Amino acid sequence: MRAMILERAGEPLRTAEVPLPEPGAGQVLLRVRCCAVCRTDLHVVDRDLPDPDLPLIPGHQIVGVVEKTGEHTDGFTVGDRVGVPWLGWTDGECRYCLSGRENLCENARFTGYQIDGGYAEYAVADARFCFPIPNGYPDLQAAPLLCAGLIGHRSLRLACDPERLGLYGFGASAHIVAQVAAHENRRVFAFTSPGDDEAQEFARDLGAEWAGSSEEAPPEELDAAIIFAPVGALVPAALGAVARGGTVVCAGIHMSDIPSFPYELLWGERSVRSVANLTRQDGQEFLALAPKVPVHTEVMPFPLEKANEALQTLRDGKIRGAAVLFAAPP
Ligand SMILES: [Zn+2]
Ligand SMILES: [Zn+2]
């Protein structure tokens, strides 16, 4: 099969022909229809995250069709359309798994990081971590739901039911969260890089009542903010924008260092927290919610072989919505 392979972190992916993987017990082989590109993929490729399992096929927002099932994959049939998220395997027995927090599992393995992912024509996945894709979503539009959507959903749930929600960085995740938040009658305030008029207009189109630069103060205090951009300096900025009791959620897996800031910004029972990974329950909840909103994802499709171009476009902040790789049909 054709795959895009990361041989050394910090270098571009290479197009390669590799053997078709075989599904083991509990696994399914999927023919990949498409795979959305996540900022985490960039962090893996750019060496921001330690020890990827090299050589590696990145990609953890896979929409695929079951081609073959291993033993013990009851409930999965050849031809089923499923999605594969970032959380690829957990031990099921550590203190986190046993307390409903499998997203924090000490031995978790992640798709497109320790497990080969979806930048390929085929992928193998643990059936227990695959989700059915809601009907009515075309493949390309479904793919960004699997991480941008899921992580956004978890972040919004942990933002403590805000009336006024700030979103810092208006990329794949924020463009989905904005729709969910508007559906829930929250007021959305979107912050982008200074001068990114296109992203600000995009945010207003998706229901934000205000959009401006992350260097500006919002027109009124916020109840919570979610930071999607990997920029540590946004933490004190967001703390300065939230009201007493407000929550700042850092949704990304990696961020530049957070500069020191006066305690006054945190005082008043403001809190800062991160969101790490997802649980399967998050996936089930969000994939049930998305069609009710309904969430419409905006995608920029790239052929599989153009994965490096898709990553560069994301690095440059030039993706509107989500980039999605697709393999040409056989
Ligand atoms: Zn565990
Ligand atoms: Zn992701």
Short mmCIF file of N, CA and C in Angstrom, two decimals, residues 164 220-224 238-247 265-271:
data_model
loop_
_atom_site.label_atom_id
_atom_site.label_comp_id
_atom_site.label_asym_id
_atom_site.label_seq_id
_atom_site.Cartn_x
_atom_site.Cartn_y
_atom_site.Cartn_z
N ARG A 164 -20.55 33.31 28.15
CA ARG A 164 -19.68 34.04 27.21
C ARG A 164 -18.37 33.28 27.06
N GLU A 220 -16.51 42.63 26.33
CA GLU A 220 -16.92 42.46 27.72
C GLU A 220 -16.19 41.25 28.30
N GLU A 221 -16.30 41.06 29.62
CA GLU A 221 -15.64 39.93 30.27
C GLU A 221 -16.22 38.61 29.76
N LEU A 222 -15.39 37.58 29.79
CA LEU A 222 -15.83 36.24 29.37
C LEU A 222 -16.01 35.36 30.61
N ASP A 223 -16.79 34.29 30.44
CA ASP A 223 -16.95 33.34 31.55
C ASP A 223 -15.95 32.19 31.42
N ALA A 224 -15.51 31.94 30.20
CA ALA A 224 -14.49 30.90 29.99
C ALA A 224 -13.80 31.16 28.67
N ALA A 238 -5.71 35.25 28.20
CA ALA A 238 -7.06 34.72 28.41
C ALA A 238 -7.50 34.91 29.86
N LEU A 239 -6.56 34.73 30.79
CA LEU A 239 -6.91 34.96 32.20
C LEU A 239 -7.34 36.41 32.42
N GLY A 240 -6.69 37.31 31.70
CA GLY A 240 -7.04 38.72 31.81
C GLY A 240 -8.41 39.02 31.22
N ALA A 241 -8.89 38.12 30.34
CA ALA A 241 -10.18 38.37 29.68
C ALA A 241 -11.35 37.70 30.39
N VAL A 242 -11.07 36.73 31.29
CA VAL A 242 -12.20 36.04 31.94
C VAL A 242 -12.56 36.72 33.26
N ALA A 243 -13.84 36.63 33.57
CA ALA A 243 -14.38 37.22 34.80
C ALA A 243 -14.00 36.36 36.00
N ARG A 244 -14.29 36.85 37.20
CA ARG A 244 -14.08 36.05 38.41
C ARG A 244 -14.74 34.69 38.26
N GLY A 245 -14.07 33.67 38.74
CA GLY A 245 -14.64 32.32 38.66
C GLY A 245 -14.48 31.69 37.29
N GLY A 246 -13.87 32.40 36.35
CA GLY A 246 -13.77 31.92 34.98
C GLY A 246 -12.70 30.84 34.80
N THR A 247 -12.88 30.04 33.76
CA THR A 247 -11.97 28.93 33.48
C THR A 247 -11.26 29.16 32.16
N LEU A 265 -4.04 37.99 38.13
CA LEU A 265 -4.79 37.46 36.98
C LEU A 265 -5.51 36.16 37.32
N LEU A 266 -4.97 35.43 38.29
CA LEU A 266 -5.55 34.14 38.66
C LEU A 266 -6.52 34.30 39.83
N TRP A 267 -6.26 35.30 40.64
CA TRP A 267 -7.07 35.60 41.82
C TRP A 267 -8.55 35.75 41.42
N GLY A 268 -9.44 35.55 42.38
CA GLY A 268 -10.86 35.64 42.06
C GLY A 268 -11.38 34.28 41.58
N GLU A 269 -10.72 33.22 42.03
CA GLU A 269 -11.14 31.85 41.70
C GLU A 269 -11.17 31.57 40.21
N ARG A 270 -10.29 32.25 39.48
CA ARG A 270 -10.10 31.84 38.09
C ARG A 270 -9.26 30.57 38.08
N SER A 271 -9.44 29.74 37.05
CA SER A 271 -8.61 28.54 36.98
C SER A 271 -8.09 28.32 35.58
#
